[in-house]
mmCIF file of C-alpha atoms in Angstrom:
data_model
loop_
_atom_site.group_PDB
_atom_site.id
_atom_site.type_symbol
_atom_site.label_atom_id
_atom_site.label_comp_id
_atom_site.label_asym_id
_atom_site.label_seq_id
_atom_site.Cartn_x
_atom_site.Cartn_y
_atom_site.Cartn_z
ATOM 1 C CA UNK A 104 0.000 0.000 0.000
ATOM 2 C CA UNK A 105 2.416 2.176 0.399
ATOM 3 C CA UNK A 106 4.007 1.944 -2.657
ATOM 4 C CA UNK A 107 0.950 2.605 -4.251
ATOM 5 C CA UNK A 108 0.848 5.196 -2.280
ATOM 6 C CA UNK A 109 4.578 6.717 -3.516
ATOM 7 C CA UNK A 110 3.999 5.722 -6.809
ATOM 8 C CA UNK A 111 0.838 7.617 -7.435
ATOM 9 C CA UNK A 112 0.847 10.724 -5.114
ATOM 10 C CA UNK A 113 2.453 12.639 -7.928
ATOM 11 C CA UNK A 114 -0.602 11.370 -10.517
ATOM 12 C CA UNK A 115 -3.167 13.109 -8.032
ATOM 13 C CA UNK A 116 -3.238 16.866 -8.880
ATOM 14 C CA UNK A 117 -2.529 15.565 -12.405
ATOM 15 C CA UNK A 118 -5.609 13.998 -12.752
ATOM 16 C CA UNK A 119 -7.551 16.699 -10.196
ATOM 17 C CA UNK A 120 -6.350 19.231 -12.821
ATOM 18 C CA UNK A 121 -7.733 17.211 -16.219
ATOM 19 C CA UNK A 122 -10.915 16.732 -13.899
ATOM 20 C CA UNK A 123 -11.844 20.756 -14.736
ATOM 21 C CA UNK A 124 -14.174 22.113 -16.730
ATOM 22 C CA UNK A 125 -14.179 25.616 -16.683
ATOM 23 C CA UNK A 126 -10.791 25.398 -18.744
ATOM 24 C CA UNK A 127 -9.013 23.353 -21.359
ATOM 25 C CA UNK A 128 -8.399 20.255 -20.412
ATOM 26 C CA UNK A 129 -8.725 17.618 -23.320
ATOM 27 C CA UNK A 130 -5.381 18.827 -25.161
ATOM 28 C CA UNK A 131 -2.771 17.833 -22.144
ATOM 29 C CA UNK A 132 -4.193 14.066 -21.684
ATOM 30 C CA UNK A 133 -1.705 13.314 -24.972
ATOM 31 C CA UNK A 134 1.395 15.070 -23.525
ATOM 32 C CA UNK A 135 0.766 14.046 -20.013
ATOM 33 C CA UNK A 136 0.587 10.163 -21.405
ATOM 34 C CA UNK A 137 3.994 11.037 -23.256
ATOM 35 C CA UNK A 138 5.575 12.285 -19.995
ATOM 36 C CA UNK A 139 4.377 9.358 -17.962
ATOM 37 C CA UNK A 140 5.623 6.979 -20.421
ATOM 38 C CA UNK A 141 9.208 8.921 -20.034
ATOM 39 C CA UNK A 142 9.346 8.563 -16.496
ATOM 40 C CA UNK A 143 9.813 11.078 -13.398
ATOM 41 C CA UNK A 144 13.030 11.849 -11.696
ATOM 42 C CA UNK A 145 13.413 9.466 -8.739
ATOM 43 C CA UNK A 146 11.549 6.720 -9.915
ATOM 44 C CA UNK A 147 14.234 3.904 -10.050
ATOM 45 C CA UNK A 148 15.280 4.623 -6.337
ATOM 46 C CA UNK A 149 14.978 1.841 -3.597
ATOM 47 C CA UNK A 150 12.058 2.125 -2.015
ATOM 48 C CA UNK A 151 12.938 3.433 2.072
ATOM 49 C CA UNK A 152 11.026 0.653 4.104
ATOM 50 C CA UNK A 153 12.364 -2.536 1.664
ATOM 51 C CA UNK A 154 14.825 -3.414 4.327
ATOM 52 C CA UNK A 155 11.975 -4.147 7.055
ATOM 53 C CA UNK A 156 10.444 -6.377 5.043
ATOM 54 C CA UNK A 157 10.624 -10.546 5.505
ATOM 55 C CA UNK A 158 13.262 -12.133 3.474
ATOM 56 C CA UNK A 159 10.846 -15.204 2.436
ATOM 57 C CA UNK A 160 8.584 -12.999 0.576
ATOM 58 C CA UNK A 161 6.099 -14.920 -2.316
ATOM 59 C CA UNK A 162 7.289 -11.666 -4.513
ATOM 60 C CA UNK A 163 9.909 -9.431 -5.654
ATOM 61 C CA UNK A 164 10.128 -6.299 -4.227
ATOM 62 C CA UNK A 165 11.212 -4.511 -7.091
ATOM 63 C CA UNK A 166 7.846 -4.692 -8.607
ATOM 64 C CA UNK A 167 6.569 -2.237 -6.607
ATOM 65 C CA UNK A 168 8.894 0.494 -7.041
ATOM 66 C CA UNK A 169 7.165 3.904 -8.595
ATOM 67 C CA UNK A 170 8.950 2.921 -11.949
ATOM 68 C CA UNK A 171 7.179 -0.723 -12.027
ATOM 69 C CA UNK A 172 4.137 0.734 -11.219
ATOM 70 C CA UNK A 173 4.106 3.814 -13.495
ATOM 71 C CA UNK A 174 4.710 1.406 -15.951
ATOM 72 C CA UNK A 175 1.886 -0.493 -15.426
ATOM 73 C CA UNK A 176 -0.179 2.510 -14.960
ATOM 74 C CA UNK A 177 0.981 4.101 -18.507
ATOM 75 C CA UNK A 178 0.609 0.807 -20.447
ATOM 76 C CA UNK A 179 -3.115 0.863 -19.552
ATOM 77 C CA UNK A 180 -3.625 4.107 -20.704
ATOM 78 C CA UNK A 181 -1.727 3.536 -23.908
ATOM 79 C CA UNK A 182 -4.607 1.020 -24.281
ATOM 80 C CA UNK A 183 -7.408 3.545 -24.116
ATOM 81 C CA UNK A 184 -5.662 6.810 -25.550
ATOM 82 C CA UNK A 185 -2.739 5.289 -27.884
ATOM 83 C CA UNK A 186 -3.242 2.069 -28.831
ATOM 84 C CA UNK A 187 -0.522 0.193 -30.620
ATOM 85 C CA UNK A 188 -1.583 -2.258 -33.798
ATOM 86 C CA UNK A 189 -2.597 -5.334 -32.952
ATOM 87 C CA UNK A 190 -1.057 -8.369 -32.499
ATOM 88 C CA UNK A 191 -2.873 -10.759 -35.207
ATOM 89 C CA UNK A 192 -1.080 -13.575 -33.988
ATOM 90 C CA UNK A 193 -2.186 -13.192 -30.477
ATOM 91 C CA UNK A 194 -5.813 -12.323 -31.695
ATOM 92 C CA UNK A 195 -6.066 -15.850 -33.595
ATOM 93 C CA UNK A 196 -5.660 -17.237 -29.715
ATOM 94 C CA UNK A 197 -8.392 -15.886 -28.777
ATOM 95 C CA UNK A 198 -12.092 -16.943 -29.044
ATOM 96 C CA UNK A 199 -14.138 -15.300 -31.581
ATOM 97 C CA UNK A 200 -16.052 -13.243 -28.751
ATOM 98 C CA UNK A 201 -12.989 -11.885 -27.404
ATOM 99 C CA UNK A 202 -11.745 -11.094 -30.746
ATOM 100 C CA UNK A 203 -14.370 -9.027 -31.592
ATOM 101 C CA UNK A 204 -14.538 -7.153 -28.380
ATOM 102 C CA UNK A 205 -10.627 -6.684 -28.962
ATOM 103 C CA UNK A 206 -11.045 -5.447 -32.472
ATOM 104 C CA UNK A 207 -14.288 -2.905 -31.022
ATOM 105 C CA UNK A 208 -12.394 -1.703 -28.089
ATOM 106 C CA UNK A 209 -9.059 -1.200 -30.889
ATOM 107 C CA UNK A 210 -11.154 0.966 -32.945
ATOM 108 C CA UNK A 211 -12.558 2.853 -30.026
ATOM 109 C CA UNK A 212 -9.284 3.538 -28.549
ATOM 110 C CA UNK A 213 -7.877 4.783 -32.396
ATOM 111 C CA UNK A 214 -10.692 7.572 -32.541
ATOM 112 C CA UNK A 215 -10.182 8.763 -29.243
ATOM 113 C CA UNK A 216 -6.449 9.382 -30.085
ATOM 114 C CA UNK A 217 -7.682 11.246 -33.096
ATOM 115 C CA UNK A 218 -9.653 13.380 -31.170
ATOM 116 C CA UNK A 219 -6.842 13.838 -28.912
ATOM 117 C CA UNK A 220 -4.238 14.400 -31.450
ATOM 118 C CA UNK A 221 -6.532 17.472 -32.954
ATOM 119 C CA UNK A 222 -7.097 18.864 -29.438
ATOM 120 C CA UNK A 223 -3.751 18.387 -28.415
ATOM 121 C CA UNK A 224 -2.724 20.168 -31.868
ATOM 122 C CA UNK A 225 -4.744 22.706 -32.090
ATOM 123 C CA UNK A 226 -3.830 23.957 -28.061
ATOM 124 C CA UNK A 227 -0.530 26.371 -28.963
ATOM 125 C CA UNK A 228 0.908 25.002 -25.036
ATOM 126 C CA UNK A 229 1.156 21.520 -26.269
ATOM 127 C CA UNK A 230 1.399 21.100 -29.614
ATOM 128 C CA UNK A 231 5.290 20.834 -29.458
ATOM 129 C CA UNK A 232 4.622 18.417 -27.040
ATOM 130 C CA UNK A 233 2.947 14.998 -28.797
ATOM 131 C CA UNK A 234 4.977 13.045 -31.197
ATOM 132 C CA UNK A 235 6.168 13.986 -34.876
ATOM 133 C CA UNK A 236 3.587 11.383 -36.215
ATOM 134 C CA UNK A 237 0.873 12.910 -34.124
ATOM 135 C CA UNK A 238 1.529 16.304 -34.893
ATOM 136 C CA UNK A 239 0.822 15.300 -38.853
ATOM 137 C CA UNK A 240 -1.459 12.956 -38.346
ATOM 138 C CA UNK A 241 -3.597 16.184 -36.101
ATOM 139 C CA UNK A 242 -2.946 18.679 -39.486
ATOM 140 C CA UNK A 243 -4.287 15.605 -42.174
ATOM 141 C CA UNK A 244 -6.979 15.045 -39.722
ATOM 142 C CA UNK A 245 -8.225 18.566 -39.550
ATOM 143 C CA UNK A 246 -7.484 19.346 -43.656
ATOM 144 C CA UNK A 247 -9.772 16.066 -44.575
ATOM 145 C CA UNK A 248 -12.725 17.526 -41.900
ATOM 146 C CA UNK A 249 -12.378 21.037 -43.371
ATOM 147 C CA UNK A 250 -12.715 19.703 -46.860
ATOM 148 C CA UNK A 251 -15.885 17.809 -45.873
ATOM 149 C CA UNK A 252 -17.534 20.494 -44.296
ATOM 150 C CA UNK A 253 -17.057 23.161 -47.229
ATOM 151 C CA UNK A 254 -20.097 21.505 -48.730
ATOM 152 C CA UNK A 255 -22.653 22.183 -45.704
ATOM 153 C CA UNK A 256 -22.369 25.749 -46.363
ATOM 154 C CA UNK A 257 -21.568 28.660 -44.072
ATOM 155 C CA UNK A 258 -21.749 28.234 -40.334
ATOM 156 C CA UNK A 259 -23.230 31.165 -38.347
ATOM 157 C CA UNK A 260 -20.381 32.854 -36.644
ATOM 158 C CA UNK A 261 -20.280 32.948 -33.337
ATOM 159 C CA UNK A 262 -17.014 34.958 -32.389
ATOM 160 C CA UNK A 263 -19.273 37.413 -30.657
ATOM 161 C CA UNK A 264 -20.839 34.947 -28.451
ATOM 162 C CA UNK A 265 -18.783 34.037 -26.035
ATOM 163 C CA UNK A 266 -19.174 35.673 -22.473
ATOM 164 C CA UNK A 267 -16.736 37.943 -21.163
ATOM 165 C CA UNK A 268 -18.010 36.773 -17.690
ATOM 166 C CA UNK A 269 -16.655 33.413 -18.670
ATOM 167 C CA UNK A 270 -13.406 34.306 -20.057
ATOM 168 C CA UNK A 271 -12.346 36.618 -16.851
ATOM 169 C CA UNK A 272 -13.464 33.257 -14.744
ATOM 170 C CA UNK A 273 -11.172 31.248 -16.501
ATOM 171 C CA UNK A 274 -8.064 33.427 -16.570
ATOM 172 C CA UNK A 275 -8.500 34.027 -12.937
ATOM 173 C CA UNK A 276 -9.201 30.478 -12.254
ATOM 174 C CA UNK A 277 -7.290 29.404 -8.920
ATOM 175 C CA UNK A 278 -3.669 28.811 -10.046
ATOM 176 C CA UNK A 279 -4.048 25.288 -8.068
ATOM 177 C CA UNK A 280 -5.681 23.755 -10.448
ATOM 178 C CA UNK A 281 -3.032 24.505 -13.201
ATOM 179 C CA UNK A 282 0.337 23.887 -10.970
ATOM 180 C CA UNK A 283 0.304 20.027 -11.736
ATOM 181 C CA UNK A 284 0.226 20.465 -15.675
ATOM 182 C CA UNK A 285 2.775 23.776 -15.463
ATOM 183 C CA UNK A 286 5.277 21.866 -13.106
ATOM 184 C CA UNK A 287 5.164 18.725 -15.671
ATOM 185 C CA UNK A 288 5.789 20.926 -18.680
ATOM 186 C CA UNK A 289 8.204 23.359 -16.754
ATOM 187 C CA UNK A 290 11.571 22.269 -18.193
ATOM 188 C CA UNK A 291 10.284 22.476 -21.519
ATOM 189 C CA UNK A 292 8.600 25.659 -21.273
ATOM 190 C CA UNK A 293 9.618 27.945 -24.448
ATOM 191 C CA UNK A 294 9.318 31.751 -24.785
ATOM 192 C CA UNK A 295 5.025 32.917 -25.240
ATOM 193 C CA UNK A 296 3.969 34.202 -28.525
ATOM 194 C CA UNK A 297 2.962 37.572 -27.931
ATOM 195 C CA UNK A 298 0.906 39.921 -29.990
ATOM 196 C CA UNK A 299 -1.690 39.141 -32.649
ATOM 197 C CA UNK A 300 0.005 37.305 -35.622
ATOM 198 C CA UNK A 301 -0.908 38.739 -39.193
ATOM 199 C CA UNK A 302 -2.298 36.494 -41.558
ATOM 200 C CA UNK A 303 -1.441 36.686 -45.406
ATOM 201 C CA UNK A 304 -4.057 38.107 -47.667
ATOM 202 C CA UNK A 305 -4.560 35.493 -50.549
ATOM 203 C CA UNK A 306 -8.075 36.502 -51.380
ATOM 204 C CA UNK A 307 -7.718 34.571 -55.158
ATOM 205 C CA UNK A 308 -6.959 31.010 -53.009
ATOM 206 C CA UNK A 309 -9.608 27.984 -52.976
ATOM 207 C CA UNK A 310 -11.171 27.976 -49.749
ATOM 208 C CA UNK A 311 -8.792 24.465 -49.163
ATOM 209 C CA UNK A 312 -5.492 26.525 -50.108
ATOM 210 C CA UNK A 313 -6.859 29.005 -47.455
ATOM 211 C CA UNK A 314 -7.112 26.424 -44.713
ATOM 212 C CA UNK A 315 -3.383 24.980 -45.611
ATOM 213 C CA UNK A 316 -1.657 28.438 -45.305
ATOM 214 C CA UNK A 317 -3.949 28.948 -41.853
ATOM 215 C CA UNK A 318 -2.619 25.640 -41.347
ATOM 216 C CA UNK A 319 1.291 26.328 -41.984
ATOM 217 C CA UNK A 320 1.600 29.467 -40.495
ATOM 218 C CA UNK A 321 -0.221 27.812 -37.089
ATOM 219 C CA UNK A 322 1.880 24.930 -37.096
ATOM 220 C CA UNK A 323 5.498 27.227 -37.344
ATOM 221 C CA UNK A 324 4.253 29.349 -34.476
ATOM 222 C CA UNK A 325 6.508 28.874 -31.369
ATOM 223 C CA UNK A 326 4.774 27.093 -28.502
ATOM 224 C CA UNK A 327 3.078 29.216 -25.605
ATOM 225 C CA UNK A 328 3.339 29.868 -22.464
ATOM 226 C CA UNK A 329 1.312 27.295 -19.701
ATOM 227 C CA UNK A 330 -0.085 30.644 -17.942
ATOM 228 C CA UNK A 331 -1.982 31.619 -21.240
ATOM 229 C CA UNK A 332 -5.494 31.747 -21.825
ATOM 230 C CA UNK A 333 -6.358 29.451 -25.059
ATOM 231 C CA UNK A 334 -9.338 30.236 -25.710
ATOM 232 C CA UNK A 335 -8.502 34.046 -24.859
ATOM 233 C CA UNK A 336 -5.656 33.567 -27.075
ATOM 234 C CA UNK A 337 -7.633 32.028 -29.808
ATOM 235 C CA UNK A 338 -10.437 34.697 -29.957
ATOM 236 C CA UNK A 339 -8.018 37.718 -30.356
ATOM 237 C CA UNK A 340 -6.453 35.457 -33.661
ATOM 238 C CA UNK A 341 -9.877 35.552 -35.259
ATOM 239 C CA UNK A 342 -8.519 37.405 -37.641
ATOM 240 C CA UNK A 343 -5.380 35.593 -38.270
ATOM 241 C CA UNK A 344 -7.067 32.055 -38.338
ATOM 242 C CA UNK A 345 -10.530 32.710 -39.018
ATOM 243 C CA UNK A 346 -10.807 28.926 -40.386
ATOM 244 C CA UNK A 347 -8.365 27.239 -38.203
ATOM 245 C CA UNK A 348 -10.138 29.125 -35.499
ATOM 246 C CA UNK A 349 -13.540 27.246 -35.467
ATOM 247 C CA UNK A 350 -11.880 24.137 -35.272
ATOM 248 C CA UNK A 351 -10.071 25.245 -32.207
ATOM 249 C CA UNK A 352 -13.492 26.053 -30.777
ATOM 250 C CA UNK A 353 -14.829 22.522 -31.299
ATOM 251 C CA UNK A 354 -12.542 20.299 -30.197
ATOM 252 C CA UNK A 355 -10.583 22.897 -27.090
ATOM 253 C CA UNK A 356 -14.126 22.443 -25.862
ATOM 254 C CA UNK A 357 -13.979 18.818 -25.067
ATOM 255 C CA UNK A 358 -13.528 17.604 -21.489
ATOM 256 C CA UNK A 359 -10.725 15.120 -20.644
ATOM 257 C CA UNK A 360 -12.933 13.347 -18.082
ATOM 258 C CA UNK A 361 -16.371 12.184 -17.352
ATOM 259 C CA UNK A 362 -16.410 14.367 -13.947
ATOM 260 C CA UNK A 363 -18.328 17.876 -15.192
ATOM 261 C CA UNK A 364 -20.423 14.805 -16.277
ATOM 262 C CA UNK A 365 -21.442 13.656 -12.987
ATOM 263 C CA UNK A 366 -20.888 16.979 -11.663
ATOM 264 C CA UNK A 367 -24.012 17.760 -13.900
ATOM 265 C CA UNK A 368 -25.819 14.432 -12.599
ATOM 266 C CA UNK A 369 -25.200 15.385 -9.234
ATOM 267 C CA UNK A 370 -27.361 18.401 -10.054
ATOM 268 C CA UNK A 371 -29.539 16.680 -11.753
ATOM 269 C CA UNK A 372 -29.969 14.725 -8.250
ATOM 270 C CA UNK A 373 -30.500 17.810 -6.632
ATOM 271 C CA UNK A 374 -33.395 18.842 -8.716
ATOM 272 C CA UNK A 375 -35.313 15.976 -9.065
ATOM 273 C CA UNK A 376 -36.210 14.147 -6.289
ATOM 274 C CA UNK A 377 -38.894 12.223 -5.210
ATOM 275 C CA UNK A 378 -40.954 15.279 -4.149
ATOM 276 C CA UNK A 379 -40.112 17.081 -7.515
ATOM 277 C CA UNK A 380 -40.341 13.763 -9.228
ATOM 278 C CA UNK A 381 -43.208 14.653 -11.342
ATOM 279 C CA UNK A 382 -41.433 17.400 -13.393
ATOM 280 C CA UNK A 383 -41.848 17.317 -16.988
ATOM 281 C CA UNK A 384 -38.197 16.961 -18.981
ATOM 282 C CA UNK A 385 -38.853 20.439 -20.014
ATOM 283 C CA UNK A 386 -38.769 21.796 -16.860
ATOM 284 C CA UNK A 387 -36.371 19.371 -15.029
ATOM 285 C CA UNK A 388 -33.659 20.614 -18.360
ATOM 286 C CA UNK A 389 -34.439 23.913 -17.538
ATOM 287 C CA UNK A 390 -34.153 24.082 -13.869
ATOM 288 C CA UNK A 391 -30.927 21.888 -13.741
ATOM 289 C CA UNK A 392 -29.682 24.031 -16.612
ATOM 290 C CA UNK A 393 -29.861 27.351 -13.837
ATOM 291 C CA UNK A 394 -28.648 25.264 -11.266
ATOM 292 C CA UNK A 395 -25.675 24.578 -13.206
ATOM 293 C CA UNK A 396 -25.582 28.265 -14.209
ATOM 294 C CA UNK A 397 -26.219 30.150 -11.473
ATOM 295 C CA UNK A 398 -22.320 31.174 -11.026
ATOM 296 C CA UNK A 399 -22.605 33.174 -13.997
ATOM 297 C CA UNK A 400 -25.722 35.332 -13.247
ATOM 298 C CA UNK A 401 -25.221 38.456 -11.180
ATOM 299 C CA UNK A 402 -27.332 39.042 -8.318
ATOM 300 C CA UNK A 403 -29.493 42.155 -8.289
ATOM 301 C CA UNK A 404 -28.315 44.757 -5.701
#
């Protein structure tokens, strides 16, 4: 126990910081995985209470040393997040139940990590940080969606829309929350971006070219600082990446974890219960909506 306990204590504000919601979350879960799998300082040392432990023990020691057990930790994540092929060889062992479940849970895994590779991407503080193969795999991924959504016709633009209630939350959000994730990336920290870049005026481009030279320009920008506001940082490059830009809005919106999830059920709790349990689903939506919202509305003097 306690070298579970050792092991793990430095995963806790990790995953208490990927368990927000009022801020980016989704894009770190990649890099985080990637720092995990490289291992913290400390991890191969002997673990202090080894000595006062029987000689005849029915298992080595050495397995439960923060190393061993990061290990373990990081290969089941790789399973979920960043799956590597599959072993057809081992699969033909299997029955054909488990084979299928294999080849579903395979699949499942792959488009989470293209989610995450396009979040993770499209997030200025970490796209340095994933893997050469992600990085271009992120850029086709977002070029082939861009191309399929030219024929849906314009979107309604909602650059306008966001709340400036919401965006002074979230860059005064209590620095807590972020000192995990900023201690992780600390030693690879580069220089911020400042300013507003300029974009190129190519008005005779194909709306494709268009996205490619948002695309390039993006991808060459230096990484920023962890203390930055994305999304802030995102709405004052409307301008610059007016394309690029609503992609960053869909996918820096994700969550990295199911808790605003049962955050939101616990509300839901809250609201309906069994003397309230004859609310319509109109009502109950609405009611757990302001419950859920109430943070934002100001109180009349």
């Amino acid at each position: 126990m306690r070298a579970l306990v050792a092991a793990l204590r430095p995963l806790e504000d990790i995953v208490s910081d990927l368990s927000g919601d009022n801020y980016v979350t989704a894009s770190a879960v990649l890099p985080v995985l990637h720092l995990l799998e490289a291992g913290f300082e400390g991890d191969d040392e002997a673990l202090p209470y080894a000595d006062d432990l029987d000689d005849d023990l029915e298992f080595d020691i050495n397995d439960f040393k923060p190393s061993a057990l990061r290990e373990f930790v990081v290969k089941k994540l790789k399973k979920r997040f960043c799956p590597d092929p599959l072993d057809e060889e081992e699969l033909a062992l299997l029955n054909p139940q488990m084979q299928a479940t294999a080849r579903i849970d395979f699949k499942s895994a792959q488009q989470c990590h293209d989610l995450l590779v396009q979040c993770s991407f499209l997030d200025p503080r970490y796209k340095g940080e994933i893997l050469a193969e992600e990085r271009e795999k992120a850029k086709r991924l977002l070029t082939e969606q861009f191309v399929a959504s030219i024929g849906e016709g314009p979107t309604t633009d909602n650059r306008n829309g966001d709340s400036s209630a919401q965006g002074e939350q979230e860059s005064t959000t209590n620095p807590r929350k972020r000192s995990a994730l900023q201690s992780l990336f600390a030693k690879k920290k580069r220089a911020p971006q400042e300013g507003v870049d300029g974009a190129a005026t190519a008005v005779d481009l194909t709306p494709e070219a268009k996205f490619a030279e948002e695309l390039a320009r993006y991808d060459n920008l230096p990484t920023v600082s962890m203390e930055v506001d994305i999304r802030l940082w995102w709405k004052e490059r409307f301008d610059s990446y007016p394309m690029l830009q609503k992609q960053a809005r869909r996918y820096l919106s994700i969550c990295a974890s199911s808790t605003p999830s049962e955050r939101l059920f616990s509300d839901g709790g809250n609201v309906v219960t069994d003397s309230r349990c004859c609310l319509s689903d109109s009502n109950a939506s609405n009611l757990i909506f302001l419950s859920s919202n109430r943070k934002f509305i100001k109180r009349p003097v």
